[in-house]
Amino acid sequence: TGVLTGTLIKSLNDLWHFTILFMLVFICFALAANLIFGDRGDFADLQTSMQTQFLILLGELPDSYTQDDRMITYVVLTNVVMFLLMLNFLLAIIVEGYTQVRQDILENESENEFCHDIVLSIYGEVLGAVQGWPAKRDVAFVVRHYVGSRKISPLHLLRQGWDYGVVRMFKHYHKMDD
């Protein structure tokens, strides 16, 4: 998987818990606003309170909010808790997922950089030409017919009638396992 999808997959469980917590805190703030400021039109019921609160998070402040100290406190608390704290929780979850994905990629030996992979491919082709390695379809045949049933040794390949190029190739890659 890619870094983005891997991050989302690693973070999915924590994101689910964050969503529950966010909605719970959001609804509690909306209920508190409805109870305290229910006489105002923009907090008349729960749905309107939630809409007004969402607009506050986007930066649109209620009309004449500076005239009421309770409204100033509510706006500040809403922005601090919902915007600063909850947003930082969300970022921490995503960063942790990203860190886990990056660590998995660094630990995976088969994940190399693109340029490194190209150099290794060219090196393998040159080494194969110099050593007289067989065609890839011949290697696929050997792997398909012999590897599944037993361990292959260079001596076994020679006895089966394979040329020495196949044996040199298997010896080369056997050294990489050590």
C-alpha positions as a LaTeX table, in Angstrom:
\begin{tabular}{lrrr}
\hline
Residue & $x$ (\AA) & $y$ (\AA) & $z$ (\AA) \\
\hline
Thr1 & 0.00 & 0.00 & 0.00 \\
Gly2 & 1.03 & 3.59 & $-0.45$ \\
Val3 & 2.06 & 5.92 & 2.33 \\
Leu4 & $-1.26$ & 7.78 & 2.35 \\
Thr5 & $-3.49$ & 4.71 & 2.35 \\
Gly6 & $-1.17$ & 2.95 & 4.79 \\
Thr7 & $-1.39$ & 5.92 & 7.16 \\
Leu8 & $-5.18$ & 5.88 & 6.99 \\
Ile9 & $-5.32$ & 2.13 & 7.54 \\
Lys10 & $-2.93$ & 2.30 & 10.52 \\
Ser11 & $-4.91$ & 5.23 & 11.98 \\
Leu12 & $-8.41$ & 3.92 & 11.29 \\
Asn13 & $-9.13$ & 2.61 & 14.78 \\
Asp14 & $-7.86$ & 5.76 & 16.48 \\
Leu15 & $-9.71$ & 7.94 & 13.96 \\
Trp16 & $-12.93$ & 6.14 & 14.81 \\
His17 & $-12.43$ & 6.84 & 18.52 \\
Phe18 & $-11.51$ & 10.45 & 17.74 \\
Thr19 & $-14.73$ & 10.87 & 15.73 \\
Ile20 & $-16.81$ & 9.60 & 18.64 \\
Leu21 & $-14.99$ & 11.90 & 21.08 \\
Phe22 & $-15.26$ & 14.89 & 18.72 \\
Met23 & $-18.99$ & 14.42 & 18.20 \\
Leu24 & $-19.56$ & 13.97 & 21.94 \\
Val25 & $-17.67$ & 17.15 & 22.82 \\
Phe26 & $-19.29$ & 19.05 & 19.93 \\
Ile27 & $-22.81$ & 18.06 & 21.03 \\
Cys28 & $-22.02$ & 18.88 & 24.68 \\
Phe29 & $-20.88$ & 22.37 & 23.70 \\
Ala30 & $-23.99$ & 22.83 & 21.55 \\
Leu31 & $-26.25$ & 21.69 & 24.40 \\
Ala32 & $-24.52$ & 24.03 & 26.83 \\
Ala33 & $-24.91$ & 26.92 & 24.39 \\
Asn34 & $-28.57$ & 26.07 & 23.88 \\
Leu35 & $-29.19$ & 26.04 & 27.64 \\
Ile36 & $-27.26$ & 29.23 & 28.34 \\
Phe37 & $-28.10$ & 31.27 & 25.22 \\
Gly38 & $-31.47$ & 29.74 & 24.25 \\
Asp39 & $-33.10$ & 33.16 & 24.16 \\
Arg40 & $-30.86$ & 34.21 & 21.25 \\
Gly41 & $-32.00$ & 33.24 & 17.76 \\
Asp42 & $-28.73$ & 31.56 & 16.80 \\
Phe43 & $-28.95$ & 29.14 & 19.77 \\
Ala44 & $-32.73$ & 28.61 & 19.88 \\
Asp45 & $-32.60$ & 24.80 & 19.55 \\
Leu46 & $-29.98$ & 22.05 & 19.38 \\
Gln47 & $-29.74$ & 21.97 & 15.59 \\
Thr48 & $-29.35$ & 25.74 & 15.33 \\
Ser49 & $-26.82$ & 25.70 & 18.18 \\
Met50 & $-24.77$ & 23.07 & 16.33 \\
Gln51 & $-24.90$ & 25.09 & 13.11 \\
Thr52 & $-23.86$ & 28.28 & 14.92 \\
Gln53 & $-21.09$ & 26.41 & 16.73 \\
Phe54 & $-19.81$ & 25.01 & 13.42 \\
Leu55 & $-19.74$ & 28.53 & 11.98 \\
Ile56 & $-17.83$ & 29.71 & 15.07 \\
Leu57 & $-15.21$ & 27.02 & 14.37 \\
Leu58 & $-14.95$ & 28.34 & 10.81 \\
Gly59 & $-14.39$ & 31.85 & 12.14 \\
Glu60 & $-17.83$ & 33.42 & 11.79 \\
Leu61 & $-18.72$ & 34.88 & 15.18 \\
Pro62 & $-22.30$ & 35.47 & 16.40 \\
Asp63 & $-23.76$ & 38.96 & 16.18 \\
Ser64 & $-22.92$ & 41.20 & 19.11 \\
Tyr65 & $-21.03$ & 38.46 & 20.93 \\
Thr66 & $-18.70$ & 41.02 & 22.55 \\
Gln67 & $-21.56$ & 42.51 & 24.59 \\
Asp68 & $-22.02$ & 39.38 & 26.74 \\
Asp69 & $-19.15$ & 38.07 & 28.87 \\
Arg70 & $-20.66$ & 34.56 & 28.86 \\
Met71 & $-20.73$ & 34.59 & 25.04 \\
Ile72 & $-17.08$ & 35.69 & 24.90 \\
Thr73 & $-16.16$ & 32.86 & 27.28 \\
Tyr74 & $-18.18$ & 30.36 & 25.22 \\
Val75 & $-16.56$ & 31.44 & 21.93 \\
Val76 & $-13.06$ & 31.29 & 23.41 \\
Leu77 & $-13.65$ & 27.89 & 25.07 \\
Thr78 & $-15.23$ & 26.50 & 21.92 \\
Asn79 & $-12.27$ & 27.57 & 19.81 \\
Val80 & $-9.66$ & 26.40 & 22.31 \\
Val81 & $-11.21$ & 22.99 & 22.98 \\
Met82 & $-12.67$ & 22.17 & 19.58 \\
Phe83 & $-10.18$ & 23.82 & 17.28 \\
Leu84 & $-6.86$ & 23.74 & 19.11 \\
Leu85 & $-7.11$ & 20.63 & 21.29 \\
Met86 & $-9.22$ & 18.39 & 19.06 \\
Leu87 & $-7.30$ & 19.38 & 15.93 \\
Asn88 & $-4.03$ & 18.56 & 17.68 \\
Phe89 & $-5.46$ & 15.18 & 18.73 \\
Leu90 & $-6.34$ & 14.51 & 15.10 \\
Leu91 & $-2.90$ & 15.54 & 13.89 \\
Ala92 & $-1.23$ & 13.36 & 16.53 \\
Ile93 & $-3.24$ & 10.35 & 15.38 \\
Ile94 & $-2.31$ & 10.92 & 11.74 \\
Val95 & 1.36 & 11.55 & 12.53 \\
Glu96 & 1.53 & 8.36 & 14.60 \\
Gly97 & 0.03 & 6.37 & 11.73 \\
Tyr98 & 2.46 & 7.97 & 9.28 \\
Thr99 & 5.39 & 7.19 & 11.59 \\
Gln100 & 4.34 & 3.54 & 11.78 \\
Val101 & 4.06 & 3.32 & 7.98 \\
Arg102 & 7.48 & 4.95 & 7.48 \\
Gln103 & 9.00 & 2.54 & 10.02 \\
Asp104 & 7.43 & $-0.42$ & 8.21 \\
Ile105 & 8.84 & 0.82 & 4.91 \\
Leu106 & 12.33 & 1.29 & 6.39 \\
Glu107 & 12.25 & $-2.22$ & 7.86 \\
Asn108 & 11.11 & $-3.74$ & 4.55 \\
Glu109 & 14.22 & $-4.69$ & 2.60 \\
Ser110 & 12.32 & $-4.95$ & $-0.66$ \\
Glu111 & 11.28 & $-1.29$ & $-0.50$ \\
Asn112 & 14.16 & 0.63 & $-2.02$ \\
Glu113 & 14.27 & 3.95 & $-3.70$ \\
Phe114 & 13.45 & 4.10 & $-7.39$ \\
Cys115 & 16.99 & 4.96 & $-8.51$ \\
His116 & 18.43 & 2.19 & $-6.35$ \\
Asp117 & 16.03 & $-0.30$ & $-7.92$ \\
Ile118 & 17.06 & 0.77 & $-11.43$ \\
Val119 & 20.75 & 0.38 & $-10.59$ \\
Leu120 & 20.10 & $-3.08$ & $-9.12$ \\
Ser121 & 18.13 & $-4.11$ & $-12.21$ \\
Ile122 & 20.89 & $-3.00$ & $-14.57$ \\
Tyr123 & 23.50 & $-4.67$ & $-12.36$ \\
Gly124 & 21.52 & $-7.91$ & $-12.42$ \\
Glu125 & 21.24 & $-7.83$ & $-16.22$ \\
Val126 & 24.98 & $-7.14$ & $-16.67$ \\
Leu127 & 25.96 & $-9.78$ & $-14.13$ \\
Gly128 & 23.62 & $-12.26$ & $-15.80$ \\
Ala129 & 25.16 & $-11.58$ & $-19.22$ \\
Val130 & 28.73 & $-11.89$ & $-17.88$ \\
Gln131 & 28.00 & $-15.03$ & $-15.86$ \\
Gly132 & 25.94 & $-16.64$ & $-18.63$ \\
Trp133 & 22.74 & $-16.81$ & $-16.63$ \\
Pro134 & 19.71 & $-18.33$ & $-18.34$ \\
Ala135 & 16.69 & $-16.47$ & $-19.65$ \\
Lys136 & 14.04 & $-15.45$ & $-17.14$ \\
Arg137 & 11.53 & $-17.93$ & $-18.53$ \\
Asp138 & 14.03 & $-20.76$ & $-17.87$ \\
Val139 & 14.44 & $-19.58$ & $-14.29$ \\
Ala140 & 10.67 & $-19.44$ & $-13.90$ \\
Phe141 & 10.47 & $-23.03$ & $-15.19$ \\
Val142 & 13.05 & $-24.22$ & $-12.65$ \\
Val143 & 11.34 & $-22.44$ & $-9.79$ \\
Arg144 & 7.89 & $-23.65$ & $-10.80$ \\
His145 & 8.91 & $-27.30$ & $-11.20$ \\
Tyr146 & 11.59 & $-27.82$ & $-8.57$ \\
Val147 & 11.30 & $-25.32$ & $-5.73$ \\
Gly148 & 7.79 & $-26.27$ & $-4.65$ \\
Ser149 & 8.69 & $-29.91$ & $-4.12$ \\
Arg150 & 12.18 & $-29.77$ & $-2.54$ \\
Lys151 & 15.19 & $-27.63$ & $-1.82$ \\
Ile152 & 17.35 & $-27.01$ & $-4.85$ \\
Ser153 & 21.11 & $-27.46$ & $-4.67$ \\
Pro154 & 23.56 & $-26.59$ & $-7.43$ \\
Leu155 & 24.54 & $-30.27$ & $-7.67$ \\
His156 & 20.88 & $-31.23$ & $-8.12$ \\
Leu157 & 20.56 & $-28.77$ & $-11.02$ \\
Leu158 & 23.67 & $-30.15$ & $-12.74$ \\
Arg159 & 22.35 & $-33.71$ & $-12.38$ \\
Gln160 & 19.04 & $-32.60$ & $-13.96$ \\
Gly161 & 20.94 & $-31.44$ & $-17.05$ \\
Trp162 & 20.88 & $-27.67$ & $-16.49$ \\
Asp163 & 23.90 & $-25.78$ & $-17.78$ \\
Tyr164 & 26.40 & $-24.18$ & $-15.49$ \\
Gly165 & 24.91 & $-20.68$ & $-16.03$ \\
Val166 & 21.86 & $-21.70$ & $-13.99$ \\
Val167 & 24.12 & $-23.09$ & $-11.28$ \\
Arg168 & 26.19 & $-19.86$ & $-11.14$ \\
Met169 & 23.02 & $-17.81$ & $-10.86$ \\
Phe170 & 21.70 & $-19.91$ & $-7.96$ \\
Lys171 & 25.11 & $-19.77$ & $-6.23$ \\
His172 & 25.14 & $-15.97$ & $-6.56$ \\
Tyr173 & 21.71 & $-15.55$ & $-5.00$ \\
His174 & 22.45 & $-18.20$ & $-2.38$ \\
Lys175 & 25.34 & $-16.01$ & $-1.15$ \\
Met176 & 22.84 & $-13.19$ & $-0.58$ \\
Asp177 & 20.87 & $-15.36$ & 1.85 \\
Asp178 & 23.90 & $-15.92$ & 4.09 \\
\hline
\end{tabular}
